[in-house]
Tab-separated table of N, CA and C in Angstrom:
chain	number	residue	atom	x	y	z
A	50	UNK	N	-67.903	-153.660	-60.203
A	50	UNK	CA	-68.516	-153.666	-58.894
A	50	UNK	C	-69.956	-153.184	-59.027
A	51	UNK	N	-70.851	-153.715	-58.261
A	51	UNK	CA	-72.271	-153.395	-58.357
A	51	UNK	C	-72.541	-151.914	-58.098
A	52	UNK	N	-71.735	-151.245	-57.294
A	52	UNK	CA	-71.985	-149.860	-56.919
A	52	UNK	C	-71.591	-148.841	-57.989
A	53	UNK	N	-71.132	-149.232	-59.143
A	53	UNK	CA	-70.647	-148.314	-60.168
A	53	UNK	C	-71.687	-147.273	-60.545
A	54	UNK	N	-72.917	-147.668	-60.657
A	54	UNK	CA	-73.980	-146.769	-61.073
A	54	UNK	C	-75.026	-146.724	-59.973
A	55	UNK	N	-75.249	-145.537	-59.404
A	55	UNK	CA	-76.221	-145.457	-58.321
A	55	UNK	C	-77.654	-145.575	-58.824
A	56	UNK	N	-77.848	-145.571	-60.125
A	56	UNK	CA	-79.189	-145.673	-60.696
A	56	UNK	C	-79.415	-147.031	-61.334
A	57	UNK	N	-79.008	-148.062	-60.643
A	57	UNK	CA	-79.235	-149.418	-61.128
A	57	UNK	C	-80.721	-149.733	-61.052
A	58	UNK	N	-81.222	-150.526	-61.988
A	58	UNK	CA	-82.655	-150.831	-61.981
A	58	UNK	C	-83.034	-151.808	-60.870
A	59	UNK	N	-84.283	-151.713	-60.450
A	59	UNK	CA	-84.846	-152.704	-59.545
A	59	UNK	C	-85.019	-153.986	-60.352
A	60	UNK	N	-84.611	-155.105	-59.779
A	60	UNK	CA	-84.740	-156.390	-60.463
A	60	UNK	C	-85.955	-157.141	-59.933
A	61	UNK	N	-86.742	-157.654	-60.850
A	61	UNK	CA	-87.906	-158.480	-60.506
A	61	UNK	C	-87.647	-159.865	-61.083
A	62	UNK	N	-87.491	-160.833	-60.212
A	62	UNK	CA	-87.245	-162.212	-60.622
A	62	UNK	C	-88.291	-163.087	-59.950
A	63	UNK	N	-89.425	-163.239	-60.631
A	63	UNK	CA	-90.544	-163.944	-60.020
A	63	UNK	C	-91.049	-163.127	-58.852
A	64	UNK	N	-91.148	-163.746	-57.687
A	64	UNK	CA	-91.597	-163.060	-56.473
A	64	UNK	C	-90.456	-162.394	-55.721
A	65	UNK	N	-89.268	-162.446	-56.283
A	65	UNK	CA	-88.089	-161.840	-55.674
A	65	UNK	C	-87.895	-160.441	-56.257
A	66	UNK	N	-87.780	-159.453	-55.357
A	66	UNK	CA	-87.563	-158.065	-55.783
A	66	UNK	C	-86.277	-157.581	-55.122
A	67	UNK	N	-85.348	-157.100	-55.965
A	67	UNK	CA	-84.053	-156.634	-55.483
A	67	UNK	C	-83.933	-155.162	-55.841
A	68	UNK	N	-83.916	-154.304	-54.829
A	68	UNK	CA	-83.899	-152.848	-55.027
A	68	UNK	C	-82.540	-152.289	-54.600
A	69	UNK	N	-81.688	-151.925	-55.567
A	69	UNK	CA	-80.351	-151.443	-55.217
A	69	UNK	C	-80.341	-150.061	-54.563
A	70	UNK	N	-81.328	-149.217	-54.847
A	70	UNK	CA	-81.363	-147.893	-54.228
A	70	UNK	C	-81.650	-147.983	-52.733
A	71	UNK	N	-82.488	-148.915	-52.348
A	71	UNK	CA	-82.830	-149.101	-50.932
A	71	UNK	C	-82.014	-150.222	-50.301
A	72	UNK	N	-81.223	-150.892	-51.121
A	72	UNK	CA	-80.426	-152.045	-50.671
A	72	UNK	C	-81.334	-153.040	-49.944
A	73	UNK	N	-82.475	-153.338	-50.592
A	73	UNK	CA	-83.439	-154.246	-49.976
A	73	UNK	C	-83.781	-155.403	-50.902
A	74	UNK	N	-84.130	-156.505	-50.269
A	74	UNK	CA	-84.543	-157.711	-50.978
A	74	UNK	C	-85.844	-158.160	-50.348
A	75	UNK	N	-86.845	-158.403	-51.174
A	75	UNK	CA	-88.097	-158.952	-50.668
A	75	UNK	C	-88.464	-160.201	-51.471
A	76	UNK	N	-89.027	-161.145	-50.780
A	76	UNK	CA	-89.505	-162.367	-51.406
A	76	UNK	C	-90.922	-162.590	-50.918
A	77	UNK	N	-91.855	-162.664	-51.848
A	77	UNK	CA	-93.274	-162.773	-51.510
A	77	UNK	C	-93.667	-161.663	-50.532
A	78	UNK	N	-93.175	-160.449	-50.802
A	78	UNK	CA	-93.474	-159.230	-50.035
A	78	UNK	C	-92.927	-159.248	-48.607
A	79	UNK	N	-92.046	-160.190	-48.298
A	79	UNK	CA	-91.403	-160.223	-46.988
A	79	UNK	C	-89.936	-159.879	-47.167
A	80	UNK	N	-89.444	-158.958	-46.327
A	80	UNK	CA	-88.062	-158.522	-46.447
A	80	UNK	C	-87.091	-159.627	-46.026
A	81	UNK	N	-86.019	-159.741	-46.803
A	81	UNK	CA	-84.951	-160.694	-46.507
A	81	UNK	C	-83.722	-159.852	-46.151
A	82	UNK	N	-83.303	-159.913	-44.891
A	82	UNK	CA	-82.165	-159.130	-44.423
A	82	UNK	C	-80.862	-159.752	-44.916
A	83	UNK	N	-79.953	-158.898	-45.405
A	83	UNK	CA	-78.637	-159.393	-45.779
A	83	UNK	C	-77.616	-158.274	-45.734
A	84	UNK	N	-76.379	-158.662	-45.523
A	84	UNK	CA	-75.287	-157.689	-45.478
A	84	UNK	C	-74.971	-157.206	-46.899
A	85	UNK	N	-74.146	-156.198	-46.968
A	85	UNK	CA	-73.784	-155.566	-48.237
A	85	UNK	C	-73.156	-156.557	-49.222
A	86	UNK	N	-72.259	-157.392	-48.752
A	86	UNK	CA	-71.592	-158.351	-49.639
A	86	UNK	C	-72.579	-159.352	-50.231
A	87	UNK	N	-73.474	-159.877	-49.403
A	87	UNK	CA	-74.472	-160.821	-49.908
A	87	UNK	C	-75.391	-160.144	-50.910
A	88	UNK	N	-75.779	-158.908	-50.603
A	88	UNK	CA	-76.635	-158.166	-51.528
A	88	UNK	C	-75.939	-157.996	-52.880
A	89	UNK	N	-74.683	-157.651	-52.857
A	89	UNK	CA	-73.933	-157.454	-54.103
A	89	UNK	C	-73.846	-158.728	-54.932
A	90	UNK	N	-73.594	-159.854	-54.264
A	90	UNK	CA	-73.532	-161.134	-54.978
A	90	UNK	C	-74.885	-161.456	-55.598
A	91	UNK	N	-75.943	-161.315	-54.820
A	91	UNK	CA	-77.287	-161.591	-55.328
A	91	UNK	C	-77.618	-160.697	-56.513
A	92	UNK	N	-77.339	-159.403	-56.391
A	92	UNK	CA	-77.660	-158.485	-57.490
A	92	UNK	C	-76.872	-158.853	-58.747
A	93	UNK	N	-75.602	-159.126	-58.594
A	93	UNK	CA	-74.768	-159.493	-59.744
A	93	UNK	C	-75.329	-160.712	-60.461
A	94	UNK	N	-75.615	-161.769	-59.712
A	94	UNK	CA	-76.105	-162.999	-60.334
A	94	UNK	C	-77.509	-162.823	-60.917
A	95	UNK	N	-78.388	-162.154	-60.173
A	95	UNK	CA	-79.776	-161.989	-60.631
A	95	UNK	C	-79.891	-161.014	-61.791
A	96	UNK	N	-78.932	-160.111	-61.914
A	96	UNK	CA	-78.953	-159.152	-63.020
A	96	UNK	C	-78.775	-159.855	-64.366
A	97	UNK	N	-78.108	-161.003	-64.336
A	97	UNK	CA	-77.829	-161.756	-65.568
A	97	UNK	C	-78.252	-163.213	-65.398
A	98	UNK	N	-79.568	-163.492	-65.347
A	98	UNK	CA	-80.014	-164.874	-65.129
A	98	UNK	C	-79.446	-165.817	-66.187
A	99	UNK	N	-78.966	-166.951	-65.729
A	99	UNK	CA	-78.435	-167.961	-66.634
A	99	UNK	C	-76.951	-167.810	-66.932
A	100	UNK	N	-76.395	-166.628	-66.722
A	100	UNK	CA	-74.965	-166.439	-66.956
A	100	UNK	C	-74.190	-167.139	-65.853
A	101	UNK	N	-73.073	-167.731	-66.224
A	101	UNK	CA	-72.214	-168.377	-65.239
A	101	UNK	C	-71.050	-167.439	-64.927
A	102	UNK	N	-70.884	-167.142	-63.626
A	102	UNK	CA	-69.785	-166.303	-63.163
A	102	UNK	C	-68.782	-167.165	-62.418
A	103	UNK	N	-67.495	-166.987	-62.722
A	103	UNK	CA	-66.463	-167.702	-61.986
A	103	UNK	C	-66.315	-167.065	-60.610
A	104	UNK	N	-65.669	-167.783	-59.706
A	104	UNK	CA	-65.421	-167.235	-58.374
A	104	UNK	C	-64.578	-165.965	-58.469
A	105	UNK	N	-63.635	-165.957	-59.384
A	105	UNK	CA	-62.771	-164.792	-59.560
A	105	UNK	C	-63.573	-163.584	-60.051
A	106	UNK	N	-64.497	-163.805	-60.980
A	106	UNK	CA	-65.337	-162.708	-61.481
A	106	UNK	C	-66.218	-162.150	-60.366
A	107	UNK	N	-66.800	-163.031	-59.579
A	107	UNK	CA	-67.653	-162.588	-58.470
A	107	UNK	C	-66.818	-161.794	-57.476
A	108	UNK	N	-65.662	-162.316	-57.126
A	108	UNK	CA	-64.795	-161.635	-56.161
A	108	UNK	C	-64.419	-160.243	-56.659
A	109	UNK	N	-64.016	-160.155	-57.906
A	109	UNK	CA	-63.604	-158.864	-58.479
A	109	UNK	C	-64.758	-157.863	-58.476
A	110	UNK	N	-65.953	-158.322	-58.806
A	110	UNK	CA	-67.116	-157.428	-58.819
A	110	UNK	C	-67.508	-156.975	-57.421
A	111	UNK	N	-67.344	-157.833	-56.439
A	111	UNK	CA	-67.763	-157.524	-55.079
A	111	UNK	C	-66.716	-156.713	-54.330
A	112	UNK	N	-65.459	-157.124	-54.430
A	112	UNK	CA	-64.402	-156.517	-53.628
A	112	UNK	C	-63.429	-155.631	-54.407
A	113	UNK	N	-63.465	-155.693	-55.724
A	113	UNK	CA	-62.570	-154.858	-56.514
A	113	UNK	C	-61.118	-155.279	-56.382
A	114	UNK	N	-60.267	-154.327	-56.047
A	114	UNK	CA	-58.824	-154.531	-56.024
A	114	UNK	C	-58.299	-155.214	-54.765
A	115	UNK	N	-59.127	-155.316	-53.731
A	115	UNK	CA	-58.652	-155.916	-52.484
A	115	UNK	C	-58.151	-157.337	-52.737
A	116	UNK	N	-57.124	-157.717	-52.023
A	116	UNK	CA	-56.621	-159.077	-52.205
A	116	UNK	C	-57.016	-159.951	-51.024
A	117	UNK	N	-57.152	-161.199	-51.310
A	117	UNK	CA	-57.470	-162.178	-50.271
A	117	UNK	C	-56.669	-163.437	-50.572
A	118	UNK	N	-56.336	-164.158	-49.542
A	118	UNK	CA	-55.524	-165.357	-49.720
A	118	UNK	C	-56.330	-166.476	-50.379
A	119	UNK	N	-57.595	-166.619	-50.002
A	119	UNK	CA	-58.385	-167.761	-50.453
A	119	UNK	C	-59.695	-167.308	-51.102
A	120	UNK	N	-59.632	-166.976	-52.379
A	120	UNK	CA	-60.827	-166.525	-53.111
A	120	UNK	C	-61.887	-167.626	-53.114
A	121	UNK	N	-61.471	-168.873	-53.339
A	121	UNK	CA	-62.430	-169.983	-53.393
A	121	UNK	C	-63.269	-170.053	-52.126
A	122	UNK	N	-62.618	-170.031	-50.976
A	122	UNK	CA	-63.331	-170.143	-49.709
A	122	UNK	C	-64.196	-168.917	-49.443
A	123	UNK	N	-63.685	-167.737	-49.779
A	123	UNK	CA	-64.445	-166.499	-49.573
A	123	UNK	C	-65.755	-166.537	-50.346
A	124	UNK	N	-65.689	-166.883	-51.624
A	124	UNK	CA	-66.896	-166.911	-52.459
A	124	UNK	C	-67.795	-168.072	-52.053
A	125	UNK	N	-67.213	-169.215	-51.735
A	125	UNK	CA	-68.015	-170.353	-51.277
A	125	UNK	C	-68.851	-169.953	-50.057
A	126	UNK	N	-68.224	-169.272	-49.106
A	126	UNK	CA	-68.932	-168.857	-47.886
A	126	UNK	C	-70.033	-167.848	-48.193
A	127	UNK	N	-69.771	-166.914	-49.099
A	127	UNK	CA	-70.800	-165.944	-49.484
A	127	UNK	C	-71.994	-166.639	-50.134
A	128	UNK	N	-71.739	-167.557	-51.046
A	128	UNK	CA	-72.819	-168.283	-51.728
A	128	UNK	C	-73.597	-169.130	-50.717
A	129	UNK	N	-72.890	-169.803	-49.815
A	129	UNK	CA	-73.548	-170.608	-48.780
A	129	UNK	C	-74.461	-169.742	-47.909
A	130	UNK	N	-73.939	-168.593	-47.482
A	130	UNK	CA	-74.725	-167.699	-46.638
A	130	UNK	C	-75.912	-167.112	-47.393
A	131	UNK	N	-75.724	-166.834	-48.671
A	131	UNK	CA	-76.820	-166.307	-49.491
A	131	UNK	C	-77.913	-167.351	-49.653
A	132	UNK	N	-77.547	-168.578	-49.894
A	132	UNK	CA	-78.537	-169.658	-50.012
A	132	UNK	C	-79.317	-169.828	-48.707
A	133	UNK	N	-78.643	-169.678	-47.574
A	133	UNK	CA	-79.308	-169.806	-46.273
A	133	UNK	C	-80.403	-168.761	-46.099
A	134	UNK	N	-80.216	-167.599	-46.697
A	134	UNK	CA	-81.215	-166.533	-46.583
A	134	UNK	C	-82.547	-166.938	-47.207
A	135	UNK	N	-82.511	-167.894	-48.125
A	135	UNK	CA	-83.724	-168.317	-48.823
A	135	UNK	C	-84.178	-169.720	-48.421
A	136	UNK	N	-83.590	-170.269	-47.360
A	136	UNK	CA	-83.956	-171.621	-46.918
A	136	UNK	C	-85.440	-171.781	-46.637
A	137	UNK	N	-86.083	-170.703	-46.196
A	137	UNK	CA	-87.501	-170.772	-45.847
A	137	UNK	C	-88.388	-170.973	-47.073
A	138	UNK	N	-87.839	-170.813	-48.267
A	138	UNK	CA	-88.602	-170.984	-49.501
A	138	UNK	C	-87.832	-171.929	-50.407
A	139	UNK	N	-88.260	-173.173	-50.503
A	139	UNK	CA	-87.511	-174.184	-51.251
A	139	UNK	C	-87.344	-173.835	-52.724
A	140	UNK	N	-88.316	-173.129	-53.306
A	140	UNK	CA	-88.214	-172.741	-54.713
A	140	UNK	C	-87.047	-171.790	-54.925
A	141	UNK	N	-86.933	-170.784	-54.072
A	141	UNK	CA	-85.878	-169.787	-54.241
A	141	UNK	C	-84.557	-170.224	-53.628
A	142	UNK	N	-84.567	-171.202	-52.754
A	142	UNK	CA	-83.326	-171.719	-52.184
A	142	UNK	C	-82.456	-172.338	-53.268
A	143	UNK	N	-83.075	-172.760	-54.356
A	143	UNK	CA	-82.347	-173.410	-55.452
A	143	UNK	C	-82.055	-172.471	-56.620
A	144	UNK	N	-82.340	-171.176	-56.467
A	144	UNK	CA	-82.148	-170.251	-57.591
A	144	UNK	C	-80.677	-169.943	-57.862
A	145	UNK	N	-79.817	-170.122	-56.869
A	145	UNK	CA	-78.383	-169.939	-57.080
A	145	UNK	C	-77.776	-171.325	-57.230
A	146	UNK	N	-77.337	-171.608	-58.433
A	146	UNK	CA	-76.869	-172.953	-58.749
A	146	UNK	C	-75.368	-172.975	-58.958
A	147	UNK	N	-74.768	-174.084	-58.572
A	147	UNK	CA	-73.347	-174.310	-58.794
A	147	UNK	C	-73.169	-174.950	-60.154
A	148	UNK	N	-72.243	-174.413	-60.931
A	148	UNK	CA	-71.843	-175.039	-62.189
A	148	UNK	C	-70.464	-175.629	-61.902
A	149	UNK	N	-70.451	-176.918	-61.669
A	149	UNK	CA	-69.252	-177.606	-61.182
A	149	UNK	C	-68.031	-177.311	-62.061
A	150	UNK	N	-66.965	-176.884	-61.399
A	150	UNK	CA	-65.707	-176.611	-62.081
A	150	UNK	C	-65.653	-175.256	-62.765
A	151	UNK	N	-66.767	-174.493	-62.706
A	151	UNK	CA	-66.799	-173.198	-63.391
A	151	UNK	C	-67.140	-172.077	-62.418
A	152	UNK	N	-68.326	-172.131	-61.802
A	152	UNK	CA	-68.736	-171.057	-60.901
A	152	UNK	C	-70.192	-171.180	-60.496
A	153	UNK	N	-70.900	-170.045	-60.546
A	153	UNK	CA	-72.282	-169.986	-60.068
A	153	UNK	C	-73.156	-169.212	-61.034
A	154	UNK	N	-74.451	-169.538	-61.011
A	154	UNK	CA	-75.411	-168.806	-61.838
A	154	UNK	C	-76.726	-168.679	-61.093
A	155	UNK	N	-77.524	-167.700	-61.519
A	155	UNK	CA	-78.861	-167.485	-60.984
A	155	UNK	C	-79.861	-167.989	-61.998
A	156	UNK	N	-80.795	-168.788	-61.542
A	156	UNK	CA	-81.859	-169.309	-62.396
A	156	UNK	C	-83.178	-168.833	-61.817
A	157	UNK	N	-83.976	-168.157	-62.647
A	157	UNK	CA	-85.264	-167.671	-62.189
A	157	UNK	C	-86.180	-168.869	-61.959
A	158	UNK	N	-86.640	-169.052	-60.734
A	158	UNK	CA	-87.493	-170.208	-60.434
A	158	UNK	C	-88.867	-170.097	-61.068
A	159	UNK	N	-89.397	-171.230	-61.426
A	159	UNK	CA	-90.779	-171.265	-61.909
A	159	UNK	C	-91.679	-171.389	-60.691
A	160	UNK	N	-92.659	-170.486	-60.614
A	160	UNK	CA	-93.547	-170.514	-59.447
A	160	UNK	C	-94.866	-171.129	-59.811
C-alpha cells in the first residue's frame, strides 16, 4: 500500500509533481484535485514508470485486505476517473496506458 512509509519521495514526472506528504498533485504548477484512492493509484504507477501492474496488484496496493466482488470494474473505474483528471492536457491524458490483457502502466510524456 502506498501509505507504508510516510517519508515517500516527491515524484517529478515532466511537469507533473506528486507530493505524498501533502497528498497533492500539480501539473504545470496548477493543482489537480483528486480523492485518496486516485492519488494512490497515480503514485503507484508514477513511482515505477514503464512497469506494468495488473488490476489485482493495483487493488492490493490501494485497498489491502479488503475484498470486493468486482476487482476489474473497481480498477477500471479508478483508471477512467484518473485519466479524466488530466483531460485538460492531452499530453498527460495519455500517460496512463492500458496494456491489453495485462494491466496498466505510467509512461512519462515527452514535452
